[in-house]
XYZ file of C-alpha atoms in Angstrom:
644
model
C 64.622 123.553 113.116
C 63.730 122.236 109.670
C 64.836 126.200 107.939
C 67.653 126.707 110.239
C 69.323 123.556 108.728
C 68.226 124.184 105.682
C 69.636 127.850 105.921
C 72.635 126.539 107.261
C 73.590 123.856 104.577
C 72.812 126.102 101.705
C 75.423 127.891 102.269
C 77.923 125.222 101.934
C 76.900 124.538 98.747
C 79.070 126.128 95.972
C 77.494 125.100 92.757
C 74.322 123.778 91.763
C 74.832 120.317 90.048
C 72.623 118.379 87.101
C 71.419 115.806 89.856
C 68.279 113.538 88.357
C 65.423 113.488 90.507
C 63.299 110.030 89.836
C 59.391 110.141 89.881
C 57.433 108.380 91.532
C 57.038 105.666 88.469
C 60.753 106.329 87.309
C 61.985 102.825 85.339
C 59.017 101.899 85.613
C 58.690 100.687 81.791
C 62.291 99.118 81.943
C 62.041 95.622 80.923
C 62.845 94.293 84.217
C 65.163 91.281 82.451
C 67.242 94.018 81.045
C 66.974 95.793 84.396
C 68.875 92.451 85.577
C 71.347 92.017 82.716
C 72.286 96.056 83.119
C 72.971 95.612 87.070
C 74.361 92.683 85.949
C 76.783 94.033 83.991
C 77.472 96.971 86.172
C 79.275 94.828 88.758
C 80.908 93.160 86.342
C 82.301 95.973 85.169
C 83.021 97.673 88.313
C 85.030 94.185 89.606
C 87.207 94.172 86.310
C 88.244 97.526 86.682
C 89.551 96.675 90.388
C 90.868 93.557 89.411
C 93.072 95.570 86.711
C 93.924 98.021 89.286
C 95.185 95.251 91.445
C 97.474 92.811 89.250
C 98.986 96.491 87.201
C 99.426 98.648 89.938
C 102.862 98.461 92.051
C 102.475 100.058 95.615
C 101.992 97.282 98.309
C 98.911 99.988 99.557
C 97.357 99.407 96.344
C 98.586 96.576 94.715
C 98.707 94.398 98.197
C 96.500 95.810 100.687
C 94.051 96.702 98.199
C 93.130 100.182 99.651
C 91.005 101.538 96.869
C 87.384 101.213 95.138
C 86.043 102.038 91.823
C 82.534 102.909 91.370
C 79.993 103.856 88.141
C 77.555 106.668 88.295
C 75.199 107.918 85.317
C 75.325 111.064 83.474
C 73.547 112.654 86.135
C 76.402 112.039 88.575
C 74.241 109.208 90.742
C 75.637 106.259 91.740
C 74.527 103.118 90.323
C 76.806 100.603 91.817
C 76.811 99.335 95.562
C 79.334 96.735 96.411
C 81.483 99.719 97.739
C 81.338 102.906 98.384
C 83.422 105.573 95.594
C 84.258 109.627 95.712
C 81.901 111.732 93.816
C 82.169 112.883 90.077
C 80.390 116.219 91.435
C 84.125 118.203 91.114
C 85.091 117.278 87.705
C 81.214 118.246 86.189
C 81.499 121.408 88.182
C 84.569 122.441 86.478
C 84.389 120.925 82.843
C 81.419 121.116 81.072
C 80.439 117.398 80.643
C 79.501 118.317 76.658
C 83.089 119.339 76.182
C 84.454 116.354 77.261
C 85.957 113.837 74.702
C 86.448 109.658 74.483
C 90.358 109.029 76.126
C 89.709 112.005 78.776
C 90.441 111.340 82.142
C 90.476 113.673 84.811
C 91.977 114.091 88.101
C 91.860 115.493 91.549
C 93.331 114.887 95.583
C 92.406 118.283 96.399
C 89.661 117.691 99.945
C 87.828 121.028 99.873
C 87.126 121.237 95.887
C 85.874 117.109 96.126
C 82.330 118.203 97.281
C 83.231 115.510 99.933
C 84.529 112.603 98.110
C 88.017 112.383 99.247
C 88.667 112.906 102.761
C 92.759 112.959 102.587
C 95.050 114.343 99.854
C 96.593 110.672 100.164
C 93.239 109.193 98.376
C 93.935 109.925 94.461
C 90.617 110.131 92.390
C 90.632 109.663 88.472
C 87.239 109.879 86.489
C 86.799 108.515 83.042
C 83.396 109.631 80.961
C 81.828 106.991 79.025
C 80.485 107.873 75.774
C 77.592 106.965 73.459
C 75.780 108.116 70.874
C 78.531 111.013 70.543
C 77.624 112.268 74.370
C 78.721 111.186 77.759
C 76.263 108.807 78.975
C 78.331 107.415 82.574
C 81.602 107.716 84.483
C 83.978 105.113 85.562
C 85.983 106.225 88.161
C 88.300 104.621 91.043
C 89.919 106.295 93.865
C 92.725 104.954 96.441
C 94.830 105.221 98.965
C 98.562 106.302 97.621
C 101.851 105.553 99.705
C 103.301 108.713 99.395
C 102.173 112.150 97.596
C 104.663 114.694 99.317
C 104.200 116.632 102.551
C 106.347 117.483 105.922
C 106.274 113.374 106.828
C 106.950 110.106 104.594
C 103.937 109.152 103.945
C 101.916 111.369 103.784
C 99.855 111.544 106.910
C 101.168 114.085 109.109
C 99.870 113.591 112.816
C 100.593 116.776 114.185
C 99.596 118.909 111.060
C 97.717 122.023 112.146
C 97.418 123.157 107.979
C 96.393 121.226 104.884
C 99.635 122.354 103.485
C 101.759 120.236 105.054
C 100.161 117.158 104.399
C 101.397 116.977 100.387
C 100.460 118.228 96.806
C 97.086 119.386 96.658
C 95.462 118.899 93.096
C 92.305 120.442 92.002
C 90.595 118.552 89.131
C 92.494 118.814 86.374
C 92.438 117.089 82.714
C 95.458 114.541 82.973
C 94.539 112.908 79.887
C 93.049 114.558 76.798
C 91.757 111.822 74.110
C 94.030 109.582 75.433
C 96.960 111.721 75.635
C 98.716 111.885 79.235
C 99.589 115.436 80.291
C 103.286 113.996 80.894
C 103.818 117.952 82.943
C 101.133 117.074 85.639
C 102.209 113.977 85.839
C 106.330 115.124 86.268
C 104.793 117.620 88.570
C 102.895 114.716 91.103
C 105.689 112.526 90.811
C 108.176 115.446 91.664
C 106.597 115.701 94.929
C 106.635 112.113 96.116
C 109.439 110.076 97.822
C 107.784 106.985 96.165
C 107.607 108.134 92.348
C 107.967 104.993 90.639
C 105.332 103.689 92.505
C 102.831 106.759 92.367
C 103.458 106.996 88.577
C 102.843 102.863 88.161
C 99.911 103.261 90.245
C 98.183 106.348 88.319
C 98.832 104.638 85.420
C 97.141 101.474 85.916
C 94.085 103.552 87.179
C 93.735 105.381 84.158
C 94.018 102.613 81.972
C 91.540 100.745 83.947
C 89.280 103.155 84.146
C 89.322 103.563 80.081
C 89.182 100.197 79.459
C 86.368 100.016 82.073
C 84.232 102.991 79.852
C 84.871 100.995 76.829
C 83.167 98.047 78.685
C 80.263 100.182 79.858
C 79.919 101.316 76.208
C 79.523 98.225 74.662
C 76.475 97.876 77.160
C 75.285 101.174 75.543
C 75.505 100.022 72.211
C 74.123 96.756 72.326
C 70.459 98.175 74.078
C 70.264 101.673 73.012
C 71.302 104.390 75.433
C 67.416 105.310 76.109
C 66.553 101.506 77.502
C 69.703 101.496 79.677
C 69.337 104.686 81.066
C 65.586 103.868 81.744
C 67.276 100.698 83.469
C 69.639 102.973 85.905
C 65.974 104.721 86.727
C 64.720 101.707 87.914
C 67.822 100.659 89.867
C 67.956 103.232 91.269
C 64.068 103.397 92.320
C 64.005 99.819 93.488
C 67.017 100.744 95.968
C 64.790 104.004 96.856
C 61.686 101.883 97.644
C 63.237 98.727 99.073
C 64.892 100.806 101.925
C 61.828 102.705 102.710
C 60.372 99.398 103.003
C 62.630 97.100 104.859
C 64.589 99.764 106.639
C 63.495 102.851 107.604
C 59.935 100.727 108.017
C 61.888 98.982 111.663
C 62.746 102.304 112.832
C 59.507 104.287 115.170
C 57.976 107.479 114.213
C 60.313 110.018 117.005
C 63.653 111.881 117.778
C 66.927 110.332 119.660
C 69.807 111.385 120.449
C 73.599 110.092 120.664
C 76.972 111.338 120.560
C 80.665 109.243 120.406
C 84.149 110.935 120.369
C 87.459 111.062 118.850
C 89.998 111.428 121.638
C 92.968 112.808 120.470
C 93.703 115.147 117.214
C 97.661 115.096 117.169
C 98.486 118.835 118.811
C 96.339 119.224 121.731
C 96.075 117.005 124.685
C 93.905 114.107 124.671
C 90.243 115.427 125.040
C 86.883 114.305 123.865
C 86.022 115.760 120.427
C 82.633 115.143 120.761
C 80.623 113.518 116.803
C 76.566 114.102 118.023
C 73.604 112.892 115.480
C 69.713 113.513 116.383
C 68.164 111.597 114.471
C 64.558 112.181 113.474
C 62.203 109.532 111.444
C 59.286 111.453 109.978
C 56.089 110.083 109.747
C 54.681 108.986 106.599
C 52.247 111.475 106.020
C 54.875 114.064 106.560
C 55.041 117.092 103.735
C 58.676 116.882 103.104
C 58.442 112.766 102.511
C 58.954 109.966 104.566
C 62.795 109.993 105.813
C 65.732 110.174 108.478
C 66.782 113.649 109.308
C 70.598 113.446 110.653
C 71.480 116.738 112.652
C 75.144 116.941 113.495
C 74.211 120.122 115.796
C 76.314 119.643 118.940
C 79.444 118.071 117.289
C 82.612 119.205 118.381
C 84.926 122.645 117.465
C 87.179 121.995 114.300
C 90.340 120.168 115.581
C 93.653 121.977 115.542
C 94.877 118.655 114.249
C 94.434 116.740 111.342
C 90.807 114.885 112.360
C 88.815 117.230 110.670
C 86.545 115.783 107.589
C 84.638 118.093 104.814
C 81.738 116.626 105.177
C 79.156 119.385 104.049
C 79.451 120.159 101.140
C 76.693 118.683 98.313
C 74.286 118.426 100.766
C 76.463 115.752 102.466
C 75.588 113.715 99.181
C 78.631 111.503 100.075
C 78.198 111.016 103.736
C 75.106 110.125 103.021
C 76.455 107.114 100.592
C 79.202 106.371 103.596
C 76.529 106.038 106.084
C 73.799 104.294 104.745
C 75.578 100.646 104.956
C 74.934 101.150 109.001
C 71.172 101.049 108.051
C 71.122 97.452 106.946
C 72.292 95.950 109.729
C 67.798 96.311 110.052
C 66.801 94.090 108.165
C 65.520 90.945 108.906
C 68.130 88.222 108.327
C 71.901 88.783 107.984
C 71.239 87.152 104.298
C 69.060 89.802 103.713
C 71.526 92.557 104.561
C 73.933 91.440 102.348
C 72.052 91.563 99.788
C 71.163 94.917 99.992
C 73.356 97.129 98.121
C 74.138 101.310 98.507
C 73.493 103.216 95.689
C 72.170 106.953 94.643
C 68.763 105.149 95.519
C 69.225 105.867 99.247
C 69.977 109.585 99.045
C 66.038 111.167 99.000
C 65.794 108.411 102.358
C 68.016 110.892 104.268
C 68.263 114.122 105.237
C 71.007 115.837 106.997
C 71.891 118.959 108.782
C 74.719 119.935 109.478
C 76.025 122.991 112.216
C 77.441 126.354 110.857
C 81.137 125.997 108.923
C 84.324 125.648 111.861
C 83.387 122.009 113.436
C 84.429 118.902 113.139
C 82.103 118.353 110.015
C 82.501 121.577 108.804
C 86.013 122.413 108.775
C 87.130 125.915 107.118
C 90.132 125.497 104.942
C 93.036 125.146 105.077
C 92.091 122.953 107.987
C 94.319 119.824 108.002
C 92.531 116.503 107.340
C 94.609 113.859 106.659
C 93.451 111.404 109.903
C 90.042 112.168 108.990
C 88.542 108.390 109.549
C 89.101 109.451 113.175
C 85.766 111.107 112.509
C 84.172 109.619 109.484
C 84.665 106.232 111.328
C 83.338 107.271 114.415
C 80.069 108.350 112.614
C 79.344 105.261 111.719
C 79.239 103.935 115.260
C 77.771 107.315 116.074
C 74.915 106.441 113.429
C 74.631 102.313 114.931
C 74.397 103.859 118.280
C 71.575 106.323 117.947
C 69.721 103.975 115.854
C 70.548 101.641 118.483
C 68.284 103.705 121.220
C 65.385 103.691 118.276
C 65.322 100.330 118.471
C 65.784 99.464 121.795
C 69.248 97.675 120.888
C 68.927 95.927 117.701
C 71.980 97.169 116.468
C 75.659 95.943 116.517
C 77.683 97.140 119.266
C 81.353 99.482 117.953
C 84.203 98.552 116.155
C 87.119 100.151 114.950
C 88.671 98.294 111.899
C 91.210 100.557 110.378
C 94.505 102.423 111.155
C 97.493 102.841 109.634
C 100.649 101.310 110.976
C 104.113 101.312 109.399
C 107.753 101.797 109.259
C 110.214 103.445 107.490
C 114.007 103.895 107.030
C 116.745 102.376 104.781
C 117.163 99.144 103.380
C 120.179 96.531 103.080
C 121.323 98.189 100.263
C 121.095 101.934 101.724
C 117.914 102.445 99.702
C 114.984 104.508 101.823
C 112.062 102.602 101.880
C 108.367 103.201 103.329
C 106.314 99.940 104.570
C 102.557 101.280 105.402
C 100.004 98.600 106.695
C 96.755 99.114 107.212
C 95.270 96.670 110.149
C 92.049 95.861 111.343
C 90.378 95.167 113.774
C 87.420 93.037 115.680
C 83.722 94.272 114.814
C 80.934 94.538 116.791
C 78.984 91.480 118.530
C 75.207 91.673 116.909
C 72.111 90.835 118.206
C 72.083 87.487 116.021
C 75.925 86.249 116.723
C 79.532 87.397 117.769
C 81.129 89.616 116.159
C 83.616 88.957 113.325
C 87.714 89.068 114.125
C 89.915 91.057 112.190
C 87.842 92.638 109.296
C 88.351 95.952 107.575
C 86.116 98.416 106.651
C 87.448 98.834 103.301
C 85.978 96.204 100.955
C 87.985 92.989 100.143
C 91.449 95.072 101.768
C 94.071 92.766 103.824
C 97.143 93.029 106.362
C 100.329 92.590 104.071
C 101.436 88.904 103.130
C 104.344 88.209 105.429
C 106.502 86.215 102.780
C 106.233 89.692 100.867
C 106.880 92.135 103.741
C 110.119 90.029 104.625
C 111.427 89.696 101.532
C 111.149 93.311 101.027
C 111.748 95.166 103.561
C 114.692 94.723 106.421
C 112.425 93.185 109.267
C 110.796 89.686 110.166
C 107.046 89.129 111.278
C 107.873 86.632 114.151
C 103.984 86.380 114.703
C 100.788 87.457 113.357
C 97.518 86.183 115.940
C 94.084 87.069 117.228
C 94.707 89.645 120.456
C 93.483 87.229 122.934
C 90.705 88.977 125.403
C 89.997 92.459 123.425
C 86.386 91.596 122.088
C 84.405 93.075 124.645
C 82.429 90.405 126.699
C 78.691 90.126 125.759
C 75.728 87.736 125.337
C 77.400 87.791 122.309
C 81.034 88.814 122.449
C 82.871 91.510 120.044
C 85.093 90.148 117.321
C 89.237 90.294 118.245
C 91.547 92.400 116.936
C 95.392 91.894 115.461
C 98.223 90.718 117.316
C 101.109 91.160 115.344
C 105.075 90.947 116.110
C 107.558 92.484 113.638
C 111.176 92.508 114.841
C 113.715 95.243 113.302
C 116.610 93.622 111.390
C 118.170 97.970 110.936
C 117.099 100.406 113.185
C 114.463 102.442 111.582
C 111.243 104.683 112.626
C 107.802 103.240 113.476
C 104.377 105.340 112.687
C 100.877 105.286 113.712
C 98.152 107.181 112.292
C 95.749 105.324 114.748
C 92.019 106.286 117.104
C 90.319 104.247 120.302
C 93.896 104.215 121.880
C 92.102 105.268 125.128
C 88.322 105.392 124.429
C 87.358 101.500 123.532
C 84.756 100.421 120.832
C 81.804 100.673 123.204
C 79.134 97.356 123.997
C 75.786 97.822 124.152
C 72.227 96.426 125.873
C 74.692 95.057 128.624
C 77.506 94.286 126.502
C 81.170 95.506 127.280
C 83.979 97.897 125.643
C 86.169 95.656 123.694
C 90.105 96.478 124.464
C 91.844 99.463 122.726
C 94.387 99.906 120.354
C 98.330 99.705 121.769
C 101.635 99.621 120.151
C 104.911 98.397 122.426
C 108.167 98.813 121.916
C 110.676 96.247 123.198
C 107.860 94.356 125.291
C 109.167 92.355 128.168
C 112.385 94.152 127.442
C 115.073 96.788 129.083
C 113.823 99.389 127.044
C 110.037 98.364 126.688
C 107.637 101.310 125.822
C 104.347 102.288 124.966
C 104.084 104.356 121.547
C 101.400 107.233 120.437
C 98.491 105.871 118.413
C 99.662 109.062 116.289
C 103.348 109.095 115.629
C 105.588 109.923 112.794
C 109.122 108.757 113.820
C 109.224 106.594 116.981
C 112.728 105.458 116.700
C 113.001 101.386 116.479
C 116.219 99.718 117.217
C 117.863 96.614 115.473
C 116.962 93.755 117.368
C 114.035 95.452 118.888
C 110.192 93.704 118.433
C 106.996 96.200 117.996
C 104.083 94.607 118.743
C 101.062 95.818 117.801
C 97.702 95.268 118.830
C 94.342 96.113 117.489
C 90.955 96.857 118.285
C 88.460 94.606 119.827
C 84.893 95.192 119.117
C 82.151 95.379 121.981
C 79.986 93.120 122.880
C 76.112 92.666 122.660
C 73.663 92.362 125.887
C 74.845 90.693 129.154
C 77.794 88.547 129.434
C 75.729 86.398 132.150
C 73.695 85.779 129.669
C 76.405 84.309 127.491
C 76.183 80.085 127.087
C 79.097 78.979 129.252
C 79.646 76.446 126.556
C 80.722 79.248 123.966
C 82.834 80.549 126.854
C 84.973 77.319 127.028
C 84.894 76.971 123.277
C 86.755 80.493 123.122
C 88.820 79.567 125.444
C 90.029 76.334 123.978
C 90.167 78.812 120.980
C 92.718 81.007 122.458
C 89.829 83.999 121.937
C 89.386 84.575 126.123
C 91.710 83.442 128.399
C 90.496 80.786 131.729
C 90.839 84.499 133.746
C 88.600 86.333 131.555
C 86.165 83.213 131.457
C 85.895 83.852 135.204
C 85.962 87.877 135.562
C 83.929 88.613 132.073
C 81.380 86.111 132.132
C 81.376 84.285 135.934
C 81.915 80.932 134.244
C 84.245 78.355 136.687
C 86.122 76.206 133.984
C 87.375 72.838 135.392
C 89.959 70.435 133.336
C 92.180 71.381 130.905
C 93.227 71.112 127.470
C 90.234 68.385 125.545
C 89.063 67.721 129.107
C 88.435 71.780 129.450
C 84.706 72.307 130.587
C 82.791 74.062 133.148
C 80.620 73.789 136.265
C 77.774 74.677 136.333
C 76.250 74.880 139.452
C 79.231 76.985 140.590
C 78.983 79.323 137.090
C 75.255 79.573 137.922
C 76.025 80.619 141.998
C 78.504 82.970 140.670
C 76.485 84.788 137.874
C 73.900 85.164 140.569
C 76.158 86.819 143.072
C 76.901 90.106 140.038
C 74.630 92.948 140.233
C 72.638 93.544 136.662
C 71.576 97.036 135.486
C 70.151 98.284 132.209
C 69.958 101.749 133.013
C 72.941 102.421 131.002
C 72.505 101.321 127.631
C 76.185 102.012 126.240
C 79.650 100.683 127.902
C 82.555 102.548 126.860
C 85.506 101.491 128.650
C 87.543 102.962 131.288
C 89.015 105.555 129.064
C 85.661 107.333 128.947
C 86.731 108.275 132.541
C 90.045 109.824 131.964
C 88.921 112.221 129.656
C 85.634 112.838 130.772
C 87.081 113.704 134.281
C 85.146 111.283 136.094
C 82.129 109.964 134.613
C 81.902 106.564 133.770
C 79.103 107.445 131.184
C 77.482 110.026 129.315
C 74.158 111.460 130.057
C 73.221 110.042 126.047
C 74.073 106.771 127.388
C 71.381 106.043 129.478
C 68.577 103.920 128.497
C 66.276 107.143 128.810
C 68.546 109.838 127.782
């Protein structure tokens, strides 16, 4: 197996890159108080380059909802910050010799199949900024988001029935779009020619850049004041300690063997809802093995390449950023939640994983001009994939599914006859975890939020008549799955509604006992003459004046047996309005009595009730009803059993 992958991924590689490999005693002579000033300093930077991005930019996506990251990597392209995860600088090295670059350059690219993996959509602009010292580029500062609008067939950007890259906007390989601090104002005409949004995409590049620059200017200063040799001896040891610290306290909880476990997307856009099946084997070598001690991923088994836009390019570098995107799942093993959060994601966990990925045409693998643009239907997924097979490892110590992004909006014309484009991106209820419940309404994305309503209404010709937690869709557990939106916006002009939205009929799946959490729906009109249920992917679902969309989000599943759940939490949530007095009952057999601050329980009749319920733990994974629809009939996969 080991040379078939190996055989396999080669080729997927197009250029060889100037990656460092650390010894075994790399950073080792750093002064370890510098080593803590440089890290230091690194966030520091990192968070004042997003912070500029935020209060300059002027697209509610960026500006408001905070959908982008910046990151800092070395001159050898690795990583060195982990509060977030950031695209690759891979692209622009391959294509402009880093000694030929020059203090005020900053380059540019969108374009998915020449990002070496990095961006996943053409809507996620990337700019890079080399820092310099000593005359040569020591670092990069670069940030990369998620723009409203960069041309394409649909407003917005995002396509759902795209069966070709090419209609899903302007595709831009990296270019140079500043030279010594010079903007190429043609580029720029030529990006801002394509989009319906141009103010805002030119506002919004711009504060990037300048961020960025000012951000390498910060990173220089760092440079200057130690020497270049002592800080770069201090990314070593960054670096090393993130290396050794995972092999320690994470790969250290998972046994010496092979599992298996596979999740799906169920719907691409242009064919009929099926199960596009995301598989990982995952293999932890032994210690003394001669490759190193490591994971081994092996996507063999994952599904066909979608005619649809669910595809993600996620081979290419030796899956250098997949790797970065699913390390963060990895964590959730250590030993306190305290600890996990301290633990950040940097270059240090790449030699910690291998991966393997199936011959070019899947889901993983797509061959261009394959359309991408709802690829978190499948990056996402992985990430529960990657929970769920480490899940069977370790006999459930993992967090059950969640599903905390998708992209709602709506678009028409304002009071004044003026088109606008509102895009919100929601999320959703996470999973419930071995130590607790899970948390409501979070968002993959760090420190990104749901659009202030006093801004929304004052821009844009609707009114949010209520934004609440979904009662009921965390899936019951022993510890229960965090809630998802409920939100109400009521059309003030008629306009269109769009979805680029997954888990409309497969649910974020419990686990050890616990129970699917309740899917994603948007309804039109509810309660009304002309109520009706909308796509998770649409592009122009028509919206009347006067009419309400409501819109309501993922629940996450639950952890181990909802019998096993204190009653007493039960009436707490629902005195909290989190589980209604039915679901009490039908979810977790507790009989409430009172009401209101007299609500309680009884518990000789909870007790005679949870007694009456069959238990089984033969299968390990819950996924909902939905599995059933498009599985024809199962109720479970043969990877869900405990066994399997």
């Amino acid at each position: 197996m080991t040379s078939t992958g190996s055989a396999r991924r080669s080729r997927r590689v197009p250029t060889q890159f100037p990656f460092g490999h650390l010894t075994d005693d790399a950073g080792a002579s750093a002064d370890p108080v510098l080593v803590e000033i440089v890290q230091g300093s690194l966030a520091a930077v990192e968070q004042e380059v997003e912070t500029a991005i935020a209060r300059t930019s002027r697209s509610p996506m960026i500006r408001d909802a905070h959908d982008f990251r910046a990151g800092i990597h070395d001159r050898l392209l690795r990583k060195l910050t982990g509060r977030s995860y950031s695209a690759l600088v891979h692209p622009v090295a391959r294509d402009f010799p880093i000694e030929e670059m020059r203090p005020g350059d900053v380059f540019f690219h969108n374009d998915v199949y020449r990002s070496e993996g990095g961006i996943g959509h053409l809507p996620d602009l990337c700019v890079t900024v080399p820092v310099f010292a000593d005359g040569r580029v020591v670092a990069f500062v670069q940030a990369f988001g998620h723009h409203d609008d960069i041309g394409g067939a649909v407003p917005g950007s995002m396509p759902s029935a795209a069966t070709s890259v090419f209609e899903e906007g302007l595709m831009v390989p990296p270019i140079k779009l500043w030279s010594e601090g010079v903007p190429n104002r043609s580029a720029l005409a030529i990006m801002t020619r394509n989009s319906r949004m141009p103010e805002s995409l030119a506002a919004d590049l711009d504060a990037e850049c300048s961020a960025c620059l000012m951000g390498a200017r910060r990173l220089g200063e760092l440079f200057e004041r130690y020497g270049v040799g002592a800080v770069e001896s201090a990314f070593d040891a960054i670096i090393s300690r993130t290396t050794e610290t995972y092999r320690r306290e994470i790969l250290s909880k998972i046994p010496v063997g092979t599992w298996t476990w596979e999740d799906y997307a169920e719907h691409d856009g242009v064919d009929e809802p099926m199960l596009h099946t995301q598989r990982i084997t995952l293999t932890r070598t032994s210690p003394d093995d001669p490759d190193g001690e490591r994971i081994v991923l092996d996507f063999d088994g994952t599904g066909p390449q979608a005619k649809g836009p669910i595809n993600h390019c996620g081979d290419y570098s030796d899956g250098v950023f997949l790797k970065k995107w699913l390390a963060p799942i990895l964590r959730n093993l250590a030993d306190t939640p305290e600890r996990m959060a301290e633990l950040d994601v940097n270059e240090g966990i790449v030699p910690l994983i291998e991966m393997r990925f199936p011959e070019p045409g899947t889901l993983l693998t797509p061959v261009f001009p394959a359309p991408t643009n709802a690829r978190t239907f499948v990056i996402l997924r992985l990430l529960g994939v990657l929970a769920g097979v480490v899940a069977k490892a370790v006999d459930g110590r993992m967090p059950a599914d969640q599903e905390t992004i998708r992209y709602t909006g709506v678009y028409g014309e304002d009071r004044d006859g003026r088109p606008y484009l509102m895009r919100e991106v929601l999320g959703g209820g996470s999973g419930g975890r071995p130590h607790g419940d899970g948390e409501d309404t979070i968002h993959v994305v760090p420190d990104s939020r749901n659009l202030p309503t006093e801004f929304t209404e004052a821009r844009f010709p609707f009114r949010v008549e209520s934004l609440a937690l979904a009662v009921d869709s965390g899936g019951a557990g022993q510890h229960r799955g965090g809630l998802g939106y409920e939100k109400h916006i009521r059309m003030l002009k008629d306009a269109h509604f769009m979805s680029i939205a997954d888990r409309s009929i497969l649910a974020c799946w419990g686990v050890a006992g616990g129970k699917a959490g309740q899917p994603f729906q948007v309804t039109i009109d509810p309660g009304g003459p002309d109520e009706r249920e909308i796509d998770a992917l649409a592009d122009a679902a028509p919206v009347k004046a006067g009419e309400v969309i409501r819109i309501r989000t993922t629940g996450g599943g639950g952890w181990g047996d909802p019998l096993e759940r204190d009653p007493a939490l039960v009436v707490r949530d629902v005195r909290w309005h989190k589980v209604s007095p039915a679901a009490a009952y039908d979810d977790y057999a507790v009989v409430l009595t009172g009401a209101g601050d007299d609500l309680g329980f009884d518990a000789e009749a909870t007790a005679a009730a949870r007694a009456s319920r069959a238990r089984t733990d033969e299968v390990f994974f819950d996924r909902g009803p939905g599995y059933a629809r498009l599985a024809g009939g199962p109720v479970y996969a043969e990877v869900d059993l405990r066994r399997g």
